[in-house]
Amino acid sequence: FLLLLIIYVVAVLIVQSVTTYRADLLSDQTVVSELEDFFRDLPRAMWTLLQTISGGVNWREVGVPLNAMSAWTGCCFTVFICFVYFAVLNVVTGVFCSSAIETAQRTPEVIAMSVVSNKNSYEKNLRQLFAKLDSNQSGNVTLA
């Protein structure tokens, strides 16, 4: 939900800037055309922002026309990308991993399997140790 809210707010800001830029008669039509591909309306803008953070579209392709339109808008877009990548997605990943680890530690079957696995490992190590100590393969270990 947090990610959707962030995408929505940034999309509103960018669509407003693009709409204002399109209304200006002196604006570069090549830039307007590129911007309309990505930000012609709010749903398209949200889709574009989702694609930029999920690898569907290279965020540089989206950022160049935004920066050509306005340095402020280009900077906002870059801050959005950095914030989502380094803050939001890392927090979500951390919470998911923490929850998975806690669940695995509380499950009795997992704990029992871990104990059995450790027991088997200790038993194997002890058998190897006694096999090395029994140099004449008599089945007995004596102190010499």
XYZ file of C-alpha atoms in Angstrom, residues 21-131:
111
model
C 4.602 21.997 -20.232
C 2.318 20.783 -23.063
C 0.170 23.912 -22.720
C 3.212 26.134 -23.291
C 3.373 27.068 -26.974
C 7.161 27.412 -26.884
C 7.789 23.871 -25.616
C 9.903 21.462 -27.654
C 7.514 19.151 -29.537
C 9.992 16.264 -29.559
C 10.135 16.353 -25.765
C 6.333 16.695 -25.584
C 5.955 13.606 -27.769
C 8.308 11.572 -25.550
C 6.566 12.787 -22.412
C 3.135 11.882 -23.778
C 4.352 8.323 -24.354
C 5.018 7.968 -20.642
C 2.852 10.556 -18.852
C -0.227 11.453 -20.943
C -2.590 10.728 -18.023
C -2.497 9.525 -14.416
C -2.925 5.763 -15.018
C -0.235 5.822 -17.727
C 2.091 7.773 -15.430
C 1.574 5.311 -12.578
C 2.211 2.417 -14.963
C 5.413 4.079 -16.191
C 6.649 4.658 -12.635
C 5.915 1.044 -11.714
C 7.828 -0.110 -14.795
C 10.823 2.076 -13.938
C 11.194 0.556 -10.473
C 10.538 -3.022 -11.564
C 12.802 -3.202 -14.599
C 10.078 -3.012 -17.248
C 11.470 0.200 -18.675
C 14.917 1.721 -18.281
C 14.448 4.683 -15.967
C 16.975 6.708 -17.956
C 14.611 6.615 -20.960
C 11.945 8.188 -18.794
C 14.252 10.576 -16.952
C 15.869 12.230 -19.985
C 12.664 13.845 -21.334
C 11.625 14.820 -17.801
C 14.972 16.506 -17.268
C 14.694 18.228 -20.676
C 11.296 19.556 -19.631
C 12.393 20.756 -16.201
C 15.412 20.140 -14.008
C 13.105 20.171 -10.983
C 10.908 17.394 -12.391
C 13.960 15.371 -13.427
C 15.366 15.744 -9.921
C 12.038 14.661 -8.349
C 12.002 11.594 -10.574
C 15.581 10.691 -9.597
C 14.764 11.126 -5.907
C 11.701 8.887 -6.406
C 13.821 6.139 -7.995
C 16.487 6.328 -5.277
C 13.964 6.437 -2.439
C 11.968 3.476 -3.744
C 15.037 1.367 -4.499
C 17.019 2.033 -1.361
C 14.346 2.644 1.244
C 10.973 1.151 0.451
C 11.976 -2.028 -1.370
C 14.792 -2.835 1.062
C 12.440 -2.417 4.030
C 9.838 -4.667 2.405
C 12.484 -7.298 1.649
C 13.840 -7.081 5.212
C 10.402 -7.517 6.760
C 9.656 -10.494 4.526
C 12.980 -12.196 5.325
C 12.618 -11.536 9.052
C 9.132 -12.983 9.065
C 10.269 -16.070 7.159
C 13.162 -16.646 9.569
C 10.890 -16.291 12.620
C 8.378 -18.710 11.154
C 11.063 -21.256 10.372
C 12.476 -21.014 13.891
C 9.068 -21.542 15.543
C 7.942 -24.527 13.495
C 8.385 -27.736 15.559
C 9.011 -29.896 12.470
C 11.857 -27.647 11.369
C 13.371 -27.713 14.852
C 13.106 -31.527 15.003
C 14.688 -31.899 11.572
C 17.527 -29.612 12.652
C 18.159 -31.677 15.806
C 18.148 -34.966 13.832
C 20.461 -33.478 11.220
C 22.884 -32.293 13.910
C 22.753 -35.724 15.622
C 23.537 -37.493 12.352
C 26.421 -35.118 11.707
C 27.889 -35.706 15.191
C 27.488 -39.468 14.793
C 29.279 -39.412 11.430
C 32.140 -37.337 12.862
C 32.517 -39.705 15.843
C 32.569 -42.784 13.562
C 35.314 -41.166 11.472
C 37.306 -40.326 14.615
C 37.091 -43.893 15.983
C 37.949 -45.342 12.572
